[in-house]
Amino acid sequence: MRTTKLLMALGAAALSLAASLAQAQVVKLSTTLGDIRIQLEPEKAPKTVANFIGYVKAGHYNGVIFHRVIDGFMVQTGGYTAKLEQRPTKPPIPLEAGNGLLNNRGTVAMARMNEPNTATSQFFINVVDNPGLDPGFSPDGRGYAVFGHVIEGMEVVDKIRATPTTARNAIFQNLPTTPIFINKATVENKP
């Protein structure tokens, strides 16, 4: 009887700890247009989430702009200052696409070069369902790794997507005419 009660208490404690850890996997992006909260998916994309959290905790995203905004597609950030200077990054991470998460509206995925294992700090938020970015459907067949989804602030994402853009040069083809910043990115516990 005592053993059963102890096991039940341990089970409840383990469930509480698991719920607490899941809740701790929320990142808040405080932007110039409002806050966006992202629920991360560490069980589906552990290396990608660890990489993202590392950049958040290092303050890498504080002061970066949304440098690629395409209404009807996605909004991208994570790499450039207002002077369009690229922030230094850590080494690239392995691609974790094909993890069961799809590039649907409101999901967050890593940006990368044409090679699959080239993601560093840049990420994007899908503003529509983008099945063409999923494994098997993307141009290289490898896809783009989804690692979270917006749980609050899609109205902010929609404001970003609707902002007028201009082409500055070959790199910045869809740059907002009025800069939109991430003022601060933080990991927060969600009650």
Short mmCIF file of C-alpha atoms in Angstrom, two decimals:
data_model
loop_
_atom_site.label_atom_id
_atom_site.label_comp_id
_atom_site.label_asym_id
_atom_site.label_seq_id
_atom_site.Cartn_x
_atom_site.Cartn_y
_atom_site.Cartn_z
CA MET A 1 0.00 0.00 0.00
CA ARG A 2 2.78 2.38 0.94
CA THR A 3 4.71 1.48 -2.21
CA THR A 4 1.66 2.17 -4.35
CA LYS A 5 1.19 5.61 -2.77
CA LEU A 6 4.87 6.37 -3.26
CA LEU A 7 4.73 5.31 -6.93
CA MET A 8 1.60 7.40 -7.46
CA ALA A 9 3.29 10.42 -5.87
CA LEU A 10 6.40 9.91 -7.99
CA GLY A 11 4.25 9.55 -11.12
CA ALA A 12 2.40 12.77 -10.32
CA ALA A 13 5.70 14.55 -9.67
CA ALA A 14 7.10 13.29 -12.99
CA LEU A 15 3.99 14.48 -14.84
CA SER A 16 4.22 17.85 -13.14
CA LEU A 17 7.90 18.13 -14.06
CA ALA A 18 7.19 17.13 -17.69
CA ALA A 19 4.40 19.72 -17.91
CA SER A 20 6.69 22.33 -16.38
CA LEU A 21 9.46 21.58 -18.88
CA ALA A 22 7.01 21.76 -21.78
CA GLN A 23 5.71 25.09 -20.51
CA ALA A 24 9.27 26.40 -20.20
CA GLN A 25 9.70 25.89 -23.94
CA VAL A 26 7.95 29.15 -24.84
CA VAL A 27 9.86 32.04 -26.38
CA LYS A 28 8.45 35.55 -26.41
CA LEU A 29 9.48 37.87 -29.23
CA SER A 30 8.80 41.48 -28.23
CA THR A 31 8.64 43.28 -31.58
CA THR A 32 8.00 46.88 -32.53
CA LEU A 33 4.48 45.80 -33.60
CA GLY A 34 3.64 43.69 -30.53
CA ASP A 35 4.47 40.40 -28.84
CA ILE A 36 4.63 36.95 -30.43
CA ARG A 37 4.80 33.82 -28.27
CA ILE A 38 6.19 30.63 -29.76
CA GLN A 39 5.65 27.17 -28.28
CA LEU A 40 8.73 25.10 -29.11
CA GLU A 41 8.72 21.38 -29.96
CA PRO A 42 11.90 19.93 -28.38
CA GLU A 43 10.65 16.34 -28.65
CA LYS A 44 10.29 16.70 -32.44
CA ALA A 45 13.29 18.94 -33.21
CA PRO A 46 15.70 18.74 -30.23
CA LYS A 47 18.83 20.11 -31.92
CA THR A 48 16.93 22.92 -33.61
CA VAL A 49 15.19 23.94 -30.37
CA ALA A 50 18.46 23.82 -28.41
CA ASN A 51 20.12 25.96 -31.10
CA PHE A 52 17.25 28.49 -31.06
CA ILE A 53 17.18 28.70 -27.24
CA GLY A 54 20.95 29.23 -27.25
CA TYR A 55 20.60 32.21 -29.56
CA VAL A 56 17.72 33.60 -27.47
CA LYS A 57 19.68 33.29 -24.21
CA ALA A 58 22.76 34.88 -25.81
CA GLY A 59 20.69 37.95 -26.80
CA HIS A 60 21.38 37.33 -30.50
CA TYR A 61 17.83 38.22 -31.59
CA ASN A 62 17.64 41.47 -29.60
CA GLY A 63 17.64 44.29 -32.15
CA VAL A 64 17.43 42.22 -35.33
CA ILE A 65 14.98 43.15 -38.08
CA PHE A 66 12.47 41.21 -40.12
CA HIS A 67 14.47 41.36 -43.33
CA ARG A 68 12.35 39.21 -45.64
CA VAL A 69 8.60 39.73 -45.66
CA ILE A 70 6.47 38.10 -48.33
CA ASP A 71 2.71 38.40 -47.86
CA GLY A 72 1.09 35.10 -48.83
CA PHE A 73 4.24 33.17 -47.85
CA MET A 74 6.26 33.95 -44.70
CA VAL A 75 8.14 36.53 -42.59
CA GLN A 76 11.84 35.95 -41.87
CA THR A 77 14.18 37.31 -39.20
CA GLY A 78 17.12 36.35 -37.03
CA GLY A 79 20.20 37.55 -38.85
CA TYR A 80 20.48 41.26 -39.61
CA THR A 81 20.68 44.58 -37.80
CA ALA A 82 18.91 47.75 -38.97
CA LYS A 83 22.10 48.64 -40.88
CA LEU A 84 21.70 45.31 -42.73
CA GLU A 85 24.83 43.95 -41.09
CA GLN A 86 24.76 40.22 -40.52
CA ARG A 87 25.18 39.08 -36.94
CA PRO A 88 27.86 36.43 -36.28
CA THR A 89 26.48 32.90 -35.95
CA LYS A 90 27.44 29.56 -34.47
CA PRO A 91 28.18 26.61 -36.78
CA PRO A 92 25.21 25.28 -38.79
CA ILE A 93 22.97 22.57 -37.37
CA PRO A 94 21.70 19.35 -38.97
CA LEU A 95 18.36 19.54 -40.74
CA GLU A 96 15.52 18.13 -38.62
CA ALA A 97 12.76 18.29 -41.24
CA GLY A 98 10.63 15.17 -41.59
CA ASN A 99 9.84 15.25 -37.88
CA GLY A 100 6.06 15.15 -38.39
CA LEU A 101 5.65 18.95 -38.13
CA LEU A 102 4.43 20.66 -41.30
CA ASN A 103 4.96 24.20 -42.61
CA ASN A 104 1.41 25.32 -41.87
CA ARG A 105 0.19 28.81 -41.02
CA GLY A 106 1.63 29.93 -37.70
CA THR A 107 4.46 27.40 -37.59
CA VAL A 108 8.05 28.47 -37.09
CA ALA A 109 10.86 26.92 -39.16
CA MET A 110 14.57 27.38 -39.72
CA ALA A 111 15.77 29.25 -42.77
CA ARG A 112 18.69 27.66 -44.60
CA MET A 113 20.74 27.84 -47.78
CA ASN A 114 20.26 25.43 -50.68
CA GLU A 115 22.26 22.78 -48.81
CA PRO A 116 20.18 20.97 -46.15
CA ASN A 117 22.49 21.28 -43.11
CA THR A 118 23.10 25.04 -43.25
CA ALA A 119 20.63 26.57 -40.77
CA THR A 120 22.16 28.86 -38.15
CA SER A 121 20.14 31.69 -36.53
CA GLN A 122 17.59 32.77 -39.13
CA PHE A 123 14.02 31.53 -38.87
CA PHE A 124 10.65 32.27 -40.42
CA ILE A 125 7.00 32.19 -39.49
CA ASN A 126 4.64 30.77 -42.10
CA VAL A 127 1.75 33.16 -42.77
CA VAL A 128 -0.12 30.57 -44.87
CA ASP A 129 0.07 26.79 -45.24
CA ASN A 130 3.27 26.14 -47.22
CA PRO A 131 3.31 22.44 -48.17
CA GLY A 132 5.99 23.22 -50.76
CA LEU A 133 8.44 23.65 -47.86
CA ASP A 134 7.80 20.19 -46.42
CA PRO A 135 10.07 17.19 -47.07
CA GLY A 136 9.31 15.57 -50.39
CA PHE A 137 7.74 18.74 -51.77
CA SER A 138 10.46 21.38 -51.41
CA PRO A 139 12.73 21.96 -54.42
CA ASP A 140 15.52 19.78 -52.99
CA GLY A 141 13.11 17.30 -51.41
CA ARG A 142 14.62 17.81 -47.95
CA GLY A 143 12.23 20.43 -46.59
CA TYR A 144 12.56 23.10 -43.92
CA ALA A 145 12.59 22.11 -40.25
CA VAL A 146 9.56 23.25 -38.28
CA PHE A 147 10.40 23.52 -34.59
CA GLY A 148 7.50 25.45 -33.05
CA HIS A 149 4.27 27.33 -33.57
CA VAL A 150 2.81 30.69 -32.61
CA ILE A 151 0.47 30.39 -29.62
CA GLU A 152 -0.14 34.14 -29.20
CA GLY A 153 0.40 37.06 -31.54
CA MET A 154 -0.59 35.86 -35.00
CA GLU A 155 -2.27 39.26 -35.38
CA VAL A 156 1.23 40.75 -34.96
CA VAL A 157 2.61 38.35 -37.60
CA ASP A 158 -0.24 39.44 -39.89
CA LYS A 159 0.71 43.11 -39.35
CA ILE A 160 4.29 42.25 -40.31
CA ARG A 161 3.22 40.36 -43.43
CA ALA A 162 1.09 43.32 -44.57
CA THR A 163 3.88 45.89 -44.32
CA PRO A 164 5.09 47.47 -47.60
CA THR A 165 8.44 46.14 -48.83
CA THR A 166 11.14 47.17 -51.28
CA ALA A 167 14.10 45.58 -53.02
CA ARG A 168 17.37 46.99 -51.69
CA ASN A 169 19.81 44.67 -53.50
CA ALA A 170 20.17 40.99 -54.49
CA ILE A 171 20.10 39.85 -50.85
CA PHE A 172 17.24 42.06 -49.65
CA GLN A 173 14.45 41.64 -52.20
CA ASN A 174 11.55 41.89 -49.72
CA LEU A 175 12.78 44.34 -47.09
CA PRO A 176 10.12 46.28 -45.14
CA THR A 177 10.26 49.99 -46.01
CA THR A 178 9.82 50.76 -42.29
CA PRO A 179 12.10 48.51 -40.20
CA ILE A 180 10.35 46.04 -37.89
CA PHE A 181 12.54 44.91 -34.99
CA ILE A 182 12.65 42.17 -32.43
CA ASN A 183 13.34 44.40 -29.45
CA LYS A 184 13.94 41.42 -27.16
CA ALA A 185 13.58 37.65 -27.26
CA THR A 186 13.16 35.78 -23.97
CA VAL A 187 12.48 32.26 -22.77
CA GLU A 188 9.51 32.38 -20.43
CA ASN A 189 7.53 30.02 -18.29
CA LYS A 190 3.92 29.97 -19.39
CA PRO A 191 1.45 29.61 -16.51
#
